[in-house]
Amino acid sequence: MSRRLSGEATPAEVEELTLLLESSPQKQYLYSLLHSWFTDLPSTAPGQPAEDPDFEERLLRILNKPGEQKLPAENWNTTAVNAATVNPAAESITATRVFRKRILYITSVAASIIAIFFLTWSIYHKRSVTTKPLRPAPYEEVLAKAGTRTKLVLPDGTQVWLNSNSKLRYSNEFNRESREVGLEGEAYFDVAKDIQRPFIVHTSSLEIRVLGTSFTIKSYPQDETIEATLLKGTIEVRRKDNPNTARVILKPNEKLVFNKRTASSGRSSLTPDRGVIHSPSTLPDMAVNSIRKDIPDSDKVETAWMYNRLVFKGDNFMELAEKMQRWYNVRITIRDSSLNNYHFGGAFAGETVEEAFKALQLTSAFRYKINNNEIEIYAK
């Protein structure tokens, strides 16, 4: 704005300022005030600085500042110039520079006054709307990108493994009065025990509360289900959208599966005694199943990813493709819906995505085409 008002702005800067003013009514109002301020100033002749000796004093008085003390002339470094050698063009350049400096100074002071006005109005307006002050909520966020897995240690000593395309979020005040985290994706938690402060994990639909234990949670936004699997210790699971729903206490080697689609219909299927009511027309929104405890964690679907193994058991093509997309950071498109009649079981460890599809072709008849990170699947 200063460069535009002083005539120093380039055409590109003028265009940029115009776009800025069009997108911001507040800045447009500020510029109109400044523009009218300068155009109303008295001037002696075109190109000559306006003379208003009291202007600076009045601005300082508005800002409630005392007048600036100027150094006496003898304290300044001066250079004697012979009147006979003075160049009129140099005088004009000097006057122009002085005028530009004055414009920039006045602009900055005026902008400060208006900025203070807008800030004061904004604070007053917010306080008049709500009596609760807005408090900053700084958070830490850890992301495991597609195709990668990440391990981290929280301030309380809890260890967390994040699976591919997963995100963990926690407050900077974590471990002071509470221990709460938010999860999007899949993670394994080995929670440090603290009886005074339970460890709470928030997903989109469930809240998992623990003291000291090991468990996994799978809560991807695009999945129809949320899974919580307990390996040791005890966890308590409840629905966030319906606090009156019975809480579920999981025992070791149990997995809770929450169906987001049926839950959105408002039907609850879990009773306080952990019994599941099966309706002929609907699936239960919560179900508790046992997982095998006679096999190592590296072979379990729920924990194999921690050992860099993608294990799948009974998945149809659509379900397996979703897992492979996260695992290999690719996009898979199934061009024939009949392929979803195929079901697969097995594990991938160090195979590339092409090696994985060649292995799947040994058990099922399909074709695939790979173009960089895009993979298309066709029926044979």
Tab-separated table of C-alpha atoms in Angstrom:
chain	number	residue	atom	x	y	z
A	1	MET	CA	0.000	0.000	0.000
A	2	SER	CA	2.832	2.386	0.839
A	3	ARG	CA	4.541	1.812	-2.497
A	4	ARG	CA	1.265	2.298	-4.365
A	5	LEU	CA	0.487	5.570	-2.591
A	6	SER	CA	4.022	6.900	-3.094
A	7	GLY	CA	4.005	5.980	-6.797
A	8	GLU	CA	6.819	3.404	-6.488
A	9	ALA	CA	4.751	0.242	-7.099
A	10	THR	CA	5.472	-1.790	-10.206
A	11	PRO	CA	2.580	-2.904	-12.466
A	12	ALA	CA	2.862	-6.410	-11.001
A	13	GLU	CA	2.614	-5.017	-7.452
A	14	VAL	CA	-0.396	-2.905	-8.388
A	15	GLU	CA	-2.117	-5.984	-9.831
A	16	GLU	CA	-1.280	-8.016	-6.727
A	17	LEU	CA	-2.640	-5.265	-4.462
A	18	THR	CA	-5.840	-5.072	-6.501
A	19	LEU	CA	-6.442	-8.815	-6.097
A	20	LEU	CA	-5.717	-8.570	-2.379
A	21	LEU	CA	-8.193	-5.733	-1.886
A	22	GLU	CA	-10.879	-7.596	-3.827
A	23	SER	CA	-10.525	-10.625	-1.552
A	24	SER	CA	-10.418	-8.738	1.757
A	25	PRO	CA	-13.065	-6.113	2.640
A	26	GLN	CA	-11.102	-5.065	5.746
A	27	LYS	CA	-7.932	-4.358	3.752
A	28	GLN	CA	-10.013	-2.578	1.118
A	29	TYR	CA	-11.462	-0.330	3.824
A	30	LEU	CA	-7.985	0.340	5.209
A	31	TYR	CA	-6.648	1.282	1.778
A	32	SER	CA	-9.584	3.585	1.052
A	33	LEU	CA	-8.931	5.412	4.324
A	34	LEU	CA	-5.246	5.822	3.529
A	35	HIS	CA	-5.962	6.881	-0.040
A	36	SER	CA	-8.471	9.544	1.011
A	37	TRP	CA	-6.060	10.695	3.708
A	38	PHE	CA	-3.318	11.423	1.180
A	39	THR	CA	-5.513	12.791	-1.583
A	40	ASP	CA	-7.013	15.273	0.886
A	41	LEU	CA	-3.613	16.606	1.924
A	42	PRO	CA	-2.929	20.139	0.626
A	43	SER	CA	-0.191	20.351	-1.952
A	44	THR	CA	1.630	23.269	-3.442
A	45	ALA	CA	2.348	21.932	-6.880
A	46	PRO	CA	2.341	18.604	-8.718
A	47	GLY	CA	5.230	16.424	-7.615
A	48	GLN	CA	5.983	18.570	-4.590
A	49	PRO	CA	5.544	17.306	-1.006
A	50	ALA	CA	2.506	18.564	0.877
A	51	GLU	CA	3.258	20.947	3.670
A	52	ASP	CA	1.482	20.228	6.923
A	53	PRO	CA	3.885	21.030	9.793
A	54	ASP	CA	1.349	20.010	12.468
A	55	PHE	CA	0.429	16.682	10.872
A	56	GLU	CA	3.153	14.600	12.550
A	57	GLU	CA	2.458	16.199	15.941
A	58	ARG	CA	-1.254	15.403	15.647
A	59	LEU	CA	-0.562	11.778	14.757
A	60	LEU	CA	1.712	11.407	17.784
A	61	ARG	CA	-0.955	12.940	19.965
A	62	ILE	CA	-3.534	10.438	18.661
A	63	LEU	CA	-1.151	7.628	19.540
A	64	ASN	CA	-0.624	9.236	22.955
A	65	LYS	CA	3.105	9.524	22.329
A	66	PRO	CA	5.295	12.507	23.198
A	67	GLY	CA	6.909	14.379	20.316
A	68	GLU	CA	10.180	12.882	19.229
A	69	GLN	CA	13.271	14.758	20.326
A	70	LYS	CA	15.452	15.706	17.382
A	71	LEU	CA	19.179	15.823	17.621
A	72	PRO	CA	20.691	19.335	17.420
A	73	ALA	CA	22.273	20.215	14.115
A	74	GLU	CA	25.792	20.064	15.452
A	75	ASN	CA	25.420	16.387	16.249
A	76	TRP	CA	24.729	15.463	12.659
A	77	ASN	CA	27.426	14.708	10.124
A	78	THR	CA	27.148	17.419	7.513
A	79	THR	CA	28.937	18.156	4.294
A	80	ALA	CA	29.484	21.754	3.182
A	81	VAL	CA	28.259	22.425	-0.345
A	82	ASN	CA	29.194	25.470	-2.412
A	83	ALA	CA	26.023	27.235	-3.533
A	84	ALA	CA	27.538	27.713	-6.959
A	85	THR	CA	27.809	23.933	-7.484
A	86	VAL	CA	24.287	22.984	-6.445
A	87	ASN	CA	22.497	20.899	-9.112
A	88	PRO	CA	18.738	21.661	-9.403
A	89	ALA	CA	18.079	18.077	-10.559
A	90	ALA	CA	19.798	16.761	-7.416
A	91	GLU	CA	17.605	19.028	-5.284
A	92	SER	CA	14.510	17.629	-6.989
A	93	ILE	CA	15.660	14.043	-6.382
A	94	THR	CA	16.382	14.833	-2.740
A	95	ALA	CA	12.961	16.438	-2.291
A	96	THR	CA	11.304	13.439	-3.908
A	97	ARG	CA	13.120	11.035	-1.579
A	98	VAL	CA	12.106	13.096	1.437
A	99	PHE	CA	8.519	13.063	0.257
A	100	ARG	CA	8.591	9.286	-0.247
A	101	LYS	CA	10.035	8.739	3.209
A	102	ARG	CA	7.324	10.952	4.638
A	103	ILE	CA	4.639	8.997	2.770
A	104	LEU	CA	6.011	5.685	4.083
A	105	TYR	CA	6.185	7.056	7.621
A	106	ILE	CA	2.637	8.426	7.545
A	107	THR	CA	1.356	5.156	6.025
A	108	SER	CA	2.951	3.054	8.745
A	109	VAL	CA	1.567	5.271	11.510
A	110	ALA	CA	-1.918	5.319	9.971
A	111	ALA	CA	-1.848	1.562	9.460
A	112	SER	CA	-0.889	1.144	13.132
A	113	ILE	CA	-3.840	3.285	14.244
A	114	ILE	CA	-6.330	1.365	12.097
A	115	ALA	CA	-4.812	-2.013	13.020
A	116	ILE	CA	-5.205	-1.164	16.717
A	117	PHE	CA	-8.828	-0.204	16.031
A	118	PHE	CA	-9.601	-3.466	14.261
A	119	LEU	CA	-7.808	-5.515	16.934
A	120	THR	CA	-9.698	-3.772	19.744
A	121	TRP	CA	-13.010	-4.231	17.938
A	122	SER	CA	-12.267	-7.900	17.268
A	123	ILE	CA	-11.439	-8.617	20.923
A	124	TYR	CA	-14.522	-6.728	22.140
A	125	HIS	CA	-16.723	-8.525	19.601
A	126	LYS	CA	-15.464	-11.980	20.649
A	127	ARG	CA	-15.983	-11.215	24.320
A	128	SER	CA	-19.515	-9.980	23.656
A	129	VAL	CA	-20.368	-13.229	21.874
A	130	THR	CA	-18.989	-15.671	24.429
A	131	THR	CA	-17.798	-15.426	27.980
A	132	LYS	CA	-15.266	-18.238	27.527
A	133	PRO	CA	-11.865	-17.002	26.376
A	134	LEU	CA	-10.316	-18.755	23.424
A	135	ARG	CA	-7.353	-20.814	24.598
A	136	PRO	CA	-4.674	-22.025	22.217
A	137	ALA	CA	-4.549	-25.780	21.854
A	138	PRO	CA	-1.105	-26.761	20.573
A	139	TYR	CA	-0.858	-30.360	19.431
A	140	GLU	CA	1.814	-32.743	18.291
A	141	GLU	CA	1.007	-34.890	15.297
A	142	VAL	CA	2.898	-37.948	14.060
A	143	LEU	CA	2.162	-39.331	10.609
A	144	ALA	CA	3.111	-42.665	9.081
A	145	LYS	CA	2.829	-42.111	5.342
A	146	ALA	CA	1.438	-44.728	2.969
A	147	GLY	CA	3.943	-47.523	2.497
A	148	THR	CA	5.777	-46.804	5.767
A	149	ARG	CA	5.525	-47.717	9.448
A	150	THR	CA	6.648	-45.560	12.364
A	151	LYS	CA	7.453	-46.114	16.026
A	152	LEU	CA	7.401	-43.383	18.670
A	153	VAL	CA	7.642	-43.028	22.437
A	154	LEU	CA	5.196	-40.675	24.174
A	155	PRO	CA	6.268	-38.437	27.102
A	156	ASP	CA	4.889	-40.942	29.656
A	157	GLY	CA	6.977	-43.793	28.227
A	158	THR	CA	4.142	-45.381	26.237
A	159	GLN	CA	5.391	-46.952	23.003
A	160	VAL	CA	3.296	-46.615	19.864
A	161	TRP	CA	3.726	-48.294	16.483
A	162	LEU	CA	1.844	-46.637	13.621
A	163	ASN	CA	0.885	-48.636	10.571
A	164	SER	CA	0.884	-47.273	7.036
A	165	ASN	CA	-1.218	-44.161	6.362
A	166	SER	CA	-1.964	-43.558	10.069
A	167	LYS	CA	-1.914	-40.441	12.221
A	168	LEU	CA	-1.556	-39.930	15.982
A	169	ARG	CA	-2.351	-36.603	17.651
A	170	TYR	CA	-1.787	-35.533	21.254
A	171	SER	CA	-1.665	-32.305	23.230
A	172	ASN	CA	1.560	-30.626	24.290
A	173	GLU	CA	0.175	-30.934	27.839
A	174	PHE	CA	0.045	-34.717	27.541
A	175	ASN	CA	1.122	-36.520	30.728
A	176	ARG	CA	0.488	-33.518	32.989
A	177	GLU	CA	-3.075	-34.019	34.131
A	178	SER	CA	-4.285	-36.578	31.593
A	179	ARG	CA	-3.054	-38.953	28.912
A	180	GLU	CA	-5.255	-38.718	25.826
A	181	VAL	CA	-4.462	-39.259	22.152
A	182	GLY	CA	-6.433	-39.210	18.926
A	183	LEU	CA	-5.920	-41.910	16.301
A	184	GLU	CA	-6.778	-42.111	12.638
A	185	GLY	CA	-5.561	-45.341	11.112
A	186	GLU	CA	-3.983	-48.353	12.809
A	187	ALA	CA	-1.662	-48.487	15.812
A	188	TYR	CA	-0.256	-50.805	18.438
A	189	PHE	CA	0.043	-49.390	21.969
A	190	ASP	CA	2.253	-50.638	24.789
A	191	VAL	CA	0.954	-48.350	27.528
A	192	ALA	CA	3.042	-47.309	30.525
A	193	LYS	CA	1.079	-48.053	33.685
A	194	ASP	CA	-0.213	-45.080	35.675
A	195	ILE	CA	-3.168	-45.744	37.983
A	196	GLN	CA	-3.750	-42.047	38.636
A	197	ARG	CA	-4.047	-41.129	34.952
A	198	PRO	CA	-5.800	-43.569	32.616
A	199	PHE	CA	-4.602	-43.692	29.027
A	200	ILE	CA	-7.429	-42.807	26.608
A	201	VAL	CA	-7.482	-43.290	22.826
A	202	HIS	CA	-10.086	-41.384	20.800
A	203	THR	CA	-11.167	-42.687	17.404
A	204	SER	CA	-13.953	-41.355	15.202
A	205	SER	CA	-16.627	-43.375	17.035
A	206	LEU	CA	-15.047	-45.135	20.006
A	207	GLU	CA	-13.165	-44.219	23.159
A	208	ILE	CA	-10.730	-46.797	24.582
A	209	ARG	CA	-9.641	-46.364	28.197
A	210	VAL	CA	-6.727	-48.330	29.696
A	211	LEU	CA	-4.355	-48.313	32.666
A	212	GLY	CA	-1.389	-50.383	31.547
A	213	THR	CA	-1.704	-52.854	28.731
A	214	SER	CA	-0.933	-53.797	25.124
A	215	PHE	CA	-3.525	-53.560	22.390
A	216	THR	CA	-4.108	-52.575	18.787
A	217	ILE	CA	-6.685	-50.270	17.226
A	218	LYS	CA	-7.655	-50.122	13.585
A	219	SER	CA	-9.748	-47.063	12.649
A	220	TYR	CA	-9.302	-45.944	9.044
A	221	PRO	CA	-11.890	-43.374	7.862
A	222	GLN	CA	-12.717	-45.331	4.702
A	223	ASP	CA	-13.269	-48.657	6.530
A	224	GLU	CA	-16.751	-49.715	7.608
A	225	THR	CA	-15.474	-51.066	10.923
A	226	ILE	CA	-13.293	-50.064	13.856
A	227	GLU	CA	-11.346	-52.842	15.567
A	228	ALA	CA	-9.794	-52.972	19.045
A	229	THR	CA	-7.731	-56.049	19.877
A	230	LEU	CA	-6.399	-56.698	23.381
A	231	LEU	CA	-3.189	-58.697	23.832
A	232	LYS	CA	-2.649	-58.268	27.556
A	233	GLY	CA	-4.126	-56.275	30.410
A	234	THR	CA	-7.608	-54.746	30.309
A	235	ILE	CA	-9.290	-52.102	28.192
A	236	GLU	CA	-12.691	-50.459	28.370
A	237	VAL	CA	-14.473	-49.487	25.158
A	238	ARG	CA	-17.498	-47.235	24.799
A	239	ARG	CA	-19.284	-45.409	22.013
A	240	LYS	CA	-18.635	-41.672	21.876
A	241	ASP	CA	-21.909	-40.770	20.208
A	242	ASN	CA	-24.049	-42.622	22.752
A	243	PRO	CA	-22.725	-42.458	26.345
A	244	ASN	CA	-25.687	-44.518	27.571
A	245	THR	CA	-24.540	-47.530	25.591
A	246	ALA	CA	-23.052	-50.249	27.765
A	247	ARG	CA	-19.283	-50.174	28.169
A	248	VAL	CA	-17.395	-53.232	26.955
A	249	ILE	CA	-14.530	-54.700	28.972
A	250	LEU	CA	-12.155	-56.728	26.837
A	251	LYS	CA	-10.091	-59.631	28.126
A	252	PRO	CA	-6.725	-60.668	26.665
A	253	ASN	CA	-6.903	-62.189	23.161
A	254	GLU	CA	-10.305	-60.668	22.453
A	255	LYS	CA	-11.204	-58.371	19.558
A	256	LEU	CA	-14.071	-55.917	19.421
A	257	VAL	CA	-15.431	-55.042	15.987
A	258	PHE	CA	-17.612	-51.930	15.731
A	259	ASN	CA	-19.679	-51.535	12.564
A	260	LYS	CA	-19.963	-47.821	11.703
A	261	ARG	CA	-22.631	-48.375	9.056
A	262	THR	CA	-25.133	-50.185	11.272
A	263	ALA	CA	-24.310	-47.928	14.220
A	264	SER	CA	-25.317	-44.869	12.200
A	265	SER	CA	-28.844	-46.284	11.981
A	266	GLY	CA	-29.209	-45.763	15.740
A	267	ARG	CA	-29.630	-49.444	16.636
A	268	SER	CA	-27.558	-50.707	19.537
A	269	SER	CA	-26.964	-54.433	19.751
A	270	LEU	CA	-24.763	-54.864	22.799
A	271	THR	CA	-26.355	-55.455	26.191
A	272	PRO	CA	-24.696	-54.652	29.562
A	273	ASP	CA	-23.877	-58.339	30.134
A	274	ARG	CA	-21.842	-58.358	26.919
A	275	GLY	CA	-24.414	-60.473	25.140
A	276	VAL	CA	-24.920	-59.737	21.459
A	277	ILE	CA	-28.451	-59.588	20.084
A	278	HIS	CA	-28.506	-60.910	16.525
A	279	SER	CA	-31.328	-59.614	14.379
A	280	PRO	CA	-32.172	-61.484	11.164
A	281	SER	CA	-32.238	-58.220	9.206
A	282	THR	CA	-29.243	-56.393	10.680
A	283	LEU	CA	-25.669	-56.972	11.691
A	284	PRO	CA	-24.646	-56.113	15.256
A	285	ASP	CA	-22.861	-52.782	15.555
A	286	MET	CA	-20.550	-54.305	18.182
A	287	ALA	CA	-19.259	-57.844	18.365
A	288	VAL	CA	-16.577	-59.406	20.563
A	289	ASN	CA	-14.584	-62.310	19.136
A	290	SER	CA	-11.649	-64.353	20.392
A	291	ILE	CA	-8.333	-64.415	18.529
A	292	ARG	CA	-5.886	-67.299	18.472
A	293	LYS	CA	-3.298	-67.191	21.227
A	294	ASP	CA	-1.359	-70.275	20.112
A	295	ILE	CA	0.373	-68.467	17.242
A	296	PRO	CA	3.060	-65.741	17.416
A	297	ASP	CA	2.154	-62.092	17.006
A	298	SER	CA	4.037	-62.028	13.688
A	299	ASP	CA	1.392	-64.399	12.231
A	300	LYS	CA	-1.670	-62.626	13.600
A	301	VAL	CA	-3.553	-60.369	11.205
A	302	GLU	CA	-3.877	-57.731	13.919
A	303	THR	CA	-0.154	-57.458	14.749
A	304	ALA	CA	1.823	-58.923	11.826
A	305	TRP	CA	2.329	-55.456	10.300
A	306	MET	CA	4.590	-54.588	13.249
A	307	TYR	CA	6.959	-57.268	11.943
A	308	ASN	CA	6.789	-55.891	8.368
A	309	ARG	CA	4.392	-58.639	7.267
A	310	LEU	CA	1.042	-58.104	5.566
A	311	VAL	CA	-1.102	-61.052	6.661
A	312	PHE	CA	-4.557	-61.646	5.166
A	313	LYS	CA	-7.002	-64.454	5.856
A	314	GLY	CA	-10.212	-64.880	3.904
A	315	ASP	CA	-10.171	-61.354	2.422
A	316	ASN	CA	-12.024	-60.774	-0.836
A	317	PHE	CA	-10.314	-58.867	-3.624
A	318	MET	CA	-11.746	-55.505	-2.538
A	319	GLU	CA	-10.578	-55.934	1.061
A	320	LEU	CA	-7.142	-57.166	0.028
A	321	ALA	CA	-6.739	-54.317	-2.475
A	322	GLU	CA	-7.470	-51.771	0.274
A	323	LYS	CA	-4.731	-53.268	2.466
A	324	MET	CA	-2.256	-53.450	-0.415
A	325	GLN	CA	-2.880	-49.796	-1.313
A	326	ARG	CA	-1.732	-48.711	2.160
A	327	TRP	CA	1.077	-51.237	2.290
A	328	TYR	CA	2.653	-50.441	-1.085
A	329	ASN	CA	1.436	-46.820	-1.468
A	330	VAL	CA	-0.336	-47.558	-4.754
A	331	ARG	CA	-3.829	-47.095	-6.129
A	332	ILE	CA	-5.664	-50.256	-7.167
A	333	THR	CA	-8.778	-50.251	-9.352
A	334	ILE	CA	-10.804	-53.456	-9.829
A	335	ARG	CA	-12.436	-53.315	-13.272
A	336	ASP	CA	-14.638	-56.416	-12.852
A	337	SER	CA	-16.849	-56.788	-9.763
A	338	SER	CA	-16.985	-60.559	-10.229
A	339	LEU	CA	-13.393	-60.673	-8.943
A	340	ASN	CA	-14.733	-59.959	-5.449
A	341	ASN	CA	-15.916	-63.569	-5.383
A	342	TYR	CA	-12.256	-64.552	-4.912
A	343	HIS	CA	-10.953	-64.858	-1.357
A	344	PHE	CA	-7.301	-64.944	-0.388
A	345	GLY	CA	-5.147	-66.094	2.471
A	346	GLY	CA	-1.426	-65.637	2.908
A	347	ALA	CA	1.265	-63.099	3.803
A	348	PHE	CA	3.605	-60.664	2.061
A	349	ALA	CA	6.913	-59.679	3.616
A	350	GLY	CA	9.681	-58.446	1.321
A	351	GLU	CA	7.841	-58.874	-1.993
A	352	THR	CA	7.398	-55.968	-4.360
A	353	VAL	CA	3.860	-55.141	-5.457
A	354	GLU	CA	4.387	-56.875	-8.803
A	355	GLU	CA	5.764	-59.991	-7.089
A	356	ALA	CA	2.734	-59.949	-4.804
A	357	PHE	CA	0.294	-59.901	-7.732
A	358	LYS	CA	2.180	-62.691	-9.493
A	359	ALA	CA	1.834	-64.788	-6.333
A	360	LEU	CA	-1.911	-64.083	-6.189
A	361	GLN	CA	-2.252	-65.164	-9.819
A	362	LEU	CA	-1.123	-68.650	-8.789
A	363	THR	CA	-4.414	-69.116	-6.932
A	364	SER	CA	-6.857	-66.980	-8.950
A	365	ALA	CA	-7.476	-66.149	-12.599
A	366	PHE	CA	-7.092	-62.425	-13.222
A	367	ARG	CA	-4.976	-59.953	-15.169
A	368	TYR	CA	-3.343	-56.770	-13.968
A	369	LYS	CA	-1.688	-53.727	-15.514
A	370	ILE	CA	0.782	-51.520	-13.636
A	371	ASN	CA	1.399	-47.922	-14.663
A	372	ASN	CA	3.679	-46.271	-12.086
A	373	ASN	CA	1.557	-46.242	-8.894
A	374	GLU	CA	-1.702	-47.033	-10.714
A	375	ILE	CA	-2.758	-50.695	-10.901
A	376	GLU	CA	-5.813	-52.005	-12.764
A	377	ILE	CA	-7.240	-55.498	-12.204
A	378	TYR	CA	-9.217	-57.334	-14.889
A	379	ALA	CA	-10.960	-60.697	-15.055
A	380	LYS	CA	-9.376	-63.262	-17.397
